[in-house]
Tab-separated table of C-alpha atoms in Angstrom:
chain	number	residue	atom	x	y	z
A	1	MET	CA	-26.491	2.864	37.490
A	2	GLY	CA	-25.892	2.798	41.253
A	3	TRP	CA	-22.893	0.994	42.768
A	4	ILE	CA	-22.785	-1.836	40.224
A	5	GLY	CA	-20.901	-2.194	36.960
A	6	TYR	CA	-22.595	-1.926	33.588
A	7	ASP	CA	-22.206	-5.672	32.868
A	8	THR	CA	-23.740	-6.500	36.264
A	9	GLU	CA	-26.607	-4.114	35.575
A	10	GLU	CA	-27.370	-5.876	32.271
A	11	LYS	CA	-27.396	-9.273	33.975
A	12	TRP	CA	-29.604	-8.038	36.827
A	13	ILE	CA	-32.104	-6.568	34.347
A	14	GLN	CA	-32.152	-9.921	32.521
A	15	PHE	CA	-32.540	-11.745	35.845
A	16	SER	CA	-35.433	-9.509	36.940
A	17	ARG	CA	-37.273	-10.215	33.685
A	18	GLU	CA	-36.738	-13.978	33.952
A	19	ILE	CA	-38.171	-14.150	37.489
A	20	ASP	CA	-40.936	-11.612	36.796
A	21	GLY	CA	-39.340	-9.187	39.232
A	22	LYS	CA	-38.603	-5.483	39.109
A	23	TYR	CA	-35.225	-3.840	38.481
A	24	VAL	CA	-34.793	-0.541	40.352
A	25	GLU	CA	-31.858	1.606	39.284
A	26	GLY	CA	-29.828	2.993	42.154
A	27	GLY	CA	-28.245	6.368	42.609
A	28	LEU	CA	-25.390	8.106	44.345
A	29	PHE	CA	-26.307	6.859	47.832
A	30	LYS	CA	-28.421	3.800	47.003
A	31	SER	CA	-27.586	0.541	45.294
A	32	SER	CA	-29.503	-0.773	42.317
A	33	GLN	CA	-31.926	-3.547	43.292
A	34	VAL	CA	-33.938	-6.433	41.963
A	35	LYS	CA	-37.187	-6.997	43.870
A	36	ALA	CA	-39.450	-10.013	43.432
A	37	ASN	CA	-42.466	-11.514	45.142
A	38	ILE	CA	-41.927	-15.275	45.222
A	39	SER	CA	-44.461	-17.453	47.088
A	40	ASN	CA	-45.647	-14.171	48.642
A	41	TRP	CA	-42.171	-13.488	50.084
A	42	ARG	CA	-40.594	-10.185	49.038
A	43	ILE	CA	-36.976	-10.934	48.140
A	44	VAL	CA	-34.505	-8.124	47.385
A	45	LEU	CA	-31.119	-8.337	45.633
A	46	ASP	CA	-28.675	-5.450	45.988
A	47	THR	CA	-25.064	-4.610	46.822
A	48	GLN	CA	-23.470	-3.096	49.877
A	49	LEU	CA	-20.154	-1.247	50.122
A	50	ILE	CA	-18.199	-2.255	53.206
A	51	ALA	CA	-15.300	-0.045	54.277
A	52	THR	CA	-12.347	-1.567	56.090
A	53	GLY	CA	-9.825	1.159	56.763
A	54	ARG	CA	-9.067	2.680	53.357
A	55	THR	CA	-10.377	-0.300	51.431
A	56	ARG	CA	-13.958	-0.594	50.175
A	57	THR	CA	-15.371	-3.953	49.181
A	58	THR	CA	-18.599	-4.613	47.310
A	59	HIS	CA	-20.791	-7.399	48.676
A	60	THR	CA	-23.820	-8.885	46.938
A	61	ARG	CA	-26.781	-9.219	49.311
A	62	ILE	CA	-30.098	-10.987	49.101
A	63	ARG	CA	-32.649	-10.219	51.815
A	64	ALA	CA	-36.204	-11.094	52.764
A	65	ARG	CA	-38.102	-9.634	55.732
A	66	PHE	CA	-40.647	-11.571	57.778
A	67	VAL	CA	-42.368	-11.744	61.155
A	68	ASN	CA	-40.126	-13.768	63.464
A	69	ILE	CA	-42.766	-15.421	65.646
A	70	SER	CA	-40.311	-17.510	67.655
A	71	GLY	CA	-37.236	-15.262	67.836
A	72	PHE	CA	-35.290	-17.974	65.972
A	73	THR	CA	-31.848	-17.063	64.602
A	74	PHE	CA	-29.081	-18.930	62.827
A	75	LYS	CA	-25.889	-18.280	60.857
A	76	ILE	CA	-24.249	-20.587	58.356
A	77	HIS	CA	-21.007	-20.166	56.438
A	78	LYS	CA	-18.344	-22.326	54.857
A	79	ASN	CA	-15.731	-23.857	57.106
A	80	GLY	CA	-12.361	-22.132	56.760
A	81	LEU	CA	-9.014	-21.848	58.510
A	82	PHE	CA	-10.325	-19.535	61.250
A	83	SER	CA	-13.345	-21.798	61.770
A	84	LYS	CA	-11.048	-24.799	62.228
A	85	ILE	CA	-8.984	-22.877	64.782
A	86	GLY	CA	-12.190	-21.789	66.531
A	87	ARG	CA	-13.369	-25.409	66.741
A	88	LEU	CA	-10.105	-26.317	68.501
A	89	PHE	CA	-10.944	-23.705	71.142
A	90	GLY	CA	-14.518	-24.906	71.613
A	91	MET	CA	-16.394	-22.596	69.250
A	92	GLN	CA	-20.080	-23.533	69.094
A	93	ASN	CA	-21.043	-25.460	65.976
A	94	ILE	CA	-24.320	-27.297	65.508
A	95	LEU	CA	-23.881	-30.632	63.757
A	96	ILE	CA	-26.753	-31.748	61.525
A	97	GLY	CA	-25.812	-35.421	61.247
A	98	ASP	CA	-24.711	-35.302	57.597
A	99	SER	CA	-20.923	-35.740	57.901
A	100	ILE	CA	-20.099	-34.153	54.515
A	101	PHE	CA	-22.292	-31.111	55.225
A	102	ASP	CA	-21.065	-30.859	58.839
A	103	ASP	CA	-17.422	-30.855	57.672
A	104	LYS	CA	-18.071	-28.181	55.047
A	105	PHE	CA	-20.184	-25.678	57.029
A	106	ILE	CA	-20.275	-23.929	60.396
A	107	ILE	CA	-23.780	-23.424	61.800
A	108	LYS	CA	-24.688	-21.407	64.876
A	109	GLY	CA	-28.169	-20.811	66.215
A	110	ASN	CA	-30.212	-20.032	69.283
A	111	ASP	CA	-32.261	-23.267	69.123
A	112	GLU	CA	-30.230	-26.384	68.278
A	113	GLN	CA	-33.288	-28.607	67.711
A	114	LYS	CA	-34.899	-26.127	65.303
A	115	VAL	CA	-31.596	-25.691	63.433
A	116	LYS	CA	-31.338	-29.463	63.045
A	117	GLN	CA	-34.971	-29.667	61.932
A	118	LEU	CA	-34.482	-26.908	59.332
A	119	PHE	CA	-31.301	-28.404	57.897
A	120	SER	CA	-32.635	-31.955	57.967
A	121	ASN	CA	-34.295	-30.925	54.687
A	122	LYS	CA	-32.056	-32.592	52.088
A	123	LYS	CA	-33.023	-30.147	49.320
A	124	ILE	CA	-31.985	-27.167	51.454
A	125	ARG	CA	-28.624	-28.802	52.201
A	126	GLU	CA	-28.088	-29.535	48.500
A	127	MET	CA	-28.925	-25.952	47.524
A	128	ILE	CA	-26.523	-24.523	50.129
A	129	ASN	CA	-23.827	-27.026	49.177
A	130	ALA	CA	-24.111	-25.922	45.507
A	131	GLN	CA	-22.941	-22.394	46.389
A	132	SER	CA	-19.258	-21.542	45.920
A	133	GLY	CA	-19.402	-19.056	48.782
A	134	ILE	CA	-22.131	-18.457	51.318
A	135	TYR	CA	-22.882	-16.461	54.450
A	136	LEU	CA	-26.525	-16.816	55.410
A	137	GLU	CA	-28.256	-15.660	58.582
A	138	ILE	CA	-31.442	-14.515	60.225
A	139	THR	CA	-30.833	-11.064	61.681
A	140	ASP	CA	-32.858	-8.308	63.316
A	141	GLU	CA	-30.778	-5.662	61.548
A	142	TYR	CA	-31.836	-4.085	58.276
A	143	GLY	CA	-29.150	-2.993	55.876
A	144	GLY	CA	-26.595	-2.645	58.663
A	145	SER	CA	-28.753	-0.570	61.026
A	146	ASN	CA	-30.690	-2.047	63.903
A	147	ILE	CA	-34.116	-0.615	62.998
A	148	LEU	CA	-36.296	-3.687	62.685
A	149	GLU	CA	-38.973	-3.977	65.357
A	150	ASN	CA	-42.271	-5.676	66.147
A	151	ASN	CA	-40.681	-9.113	65.678
A	152	ILE	CA	-39.609	-8.201	62.133
A	153	ALA	CA	-36.391	-9.906	61.064
A	154	GLU	CA	-34.749	-10.805	57.794
A	155	LEU	CA	-33.079	-13.709	56.112
A	156	LYS	CA	-29.851	-12.337	54.654
A	157	PHE	CA	-27.286	-13.758	52.232
A	158	SER	CA	-23.976	-11.987	51.660
A	159	VAL	CA	-20.901	-12.740	49.565
A	160	ASP	CA	-17.874	-10.752	48.362
A	161	GLY	CA	-18.140	-9.195	44.913
A	162	GLU	CA	-20.952	-8.669	42.422
A	163	ILE	CA	-22.846	-11.777	41.347
A	164	LYS	CA	-23.436	-11.546	37.603
A	165	ASP	CA	-24.365	-15.181	36.956
A	166	VAL	CA	-28.125	-15.245	36.276
A	167	ASP	CA	-28.370	-18.991	37.000
A	168	ARG	CA	-26.666	-18.540	40.372
A	169	LEU	CA	-29.020	-15.690	41.250
A	170	LYS	CA	-31.983	-17.925	40.374
A	171	GLN	CA	-30.566	-20.683	42.599
A	172	LEU	CA	-30.183	-18.247	45.490
A	173	PHE	CA	-33.738	-16.924	45.130
A	174	GLU	CA	-34.971	-20.546	45.021
A	175	LEU	CA	-32.961	-21.256	48.196
A	176	PHE	CA	-34.591	-18.260	49.882
A	177	GLU	CA	-38.040	-19.439	48.824
A	178	LYS	CA	-37.331	-22.949	50.139
A	179	LEU	CA	-35.909	-21.721	53.471
A	180	LEU	CA	-38.707	-19.212	54.071
A	181	ASN	CA	-41.431	-21.740	53.225
A	182	GLU	CA	-39.818	-24.351	55.476
A	183	LEU	CA	-39.494	-21.904	58.390
A	184	CYS	CA	-43.129	-20.887	57.860
A	185	ASN	CA	-44.249	-24.544	57.796
A	186	MET	CA	-42.336	-25.090	61.052
A	187	GLY	CA	-44.385	-22.266	62.615
A	188	MET	CA	-41.275	-20.152	63.202
A	189	ILE	CA	-42.029	-17.192	60.916
A	190	ASP	CA	-44.890	-15.527	59.068
A	191	ARG	CA	-45.198	-13.333	55.985
A	192	ILE	CA	-45.302	-9.541	55.891
A	193	ASN	CA	-47.854	-8.142	53.491
A	194	SER	CA	-45.826	-6.035	51.073
A	195	LYS	CA	-45.779	-5.149	47.408
A	196	LEU	CA	-43.015	-4.317	44.986
């Protein structure tokens, strides 16, 4: 068992079976993972240890790589105290036009119209809104190191702690599938041919 607790490992094995994925046990230097091909997108669940001074925190990650045709990026997270202070000082925030969603989340991106188009999808907003905590972005970094190239990027979710709730994991994988399909339909991204 690599980096995750025994109870988390049991839940991840159950989750992998329920989504017809593959559980890969980790080791000393590598986290355990669940990998699944959903709508021909390869989606990976794992954990990451983040060191801050003497403290180490475990984060659950979900990632999917793709060809970023347009160079499009965005970040979305829940609105908090620091976000409210940032807004007072003119921090960029893209408003979607749904007042409840706009009040609850901070969205940044490099193409305001495309961000609005992506999040105009009501189902996507509902799926994001259902999450108790969320940090979601398109990045050109892979696992914390800037090694992606040839227009390869990844959609990445991150949250503090280990997610053990199988239903929540299913919801997050469904959110990834919905976001990736929508971005593909918008002509922004394309699939990478990969196998488990």
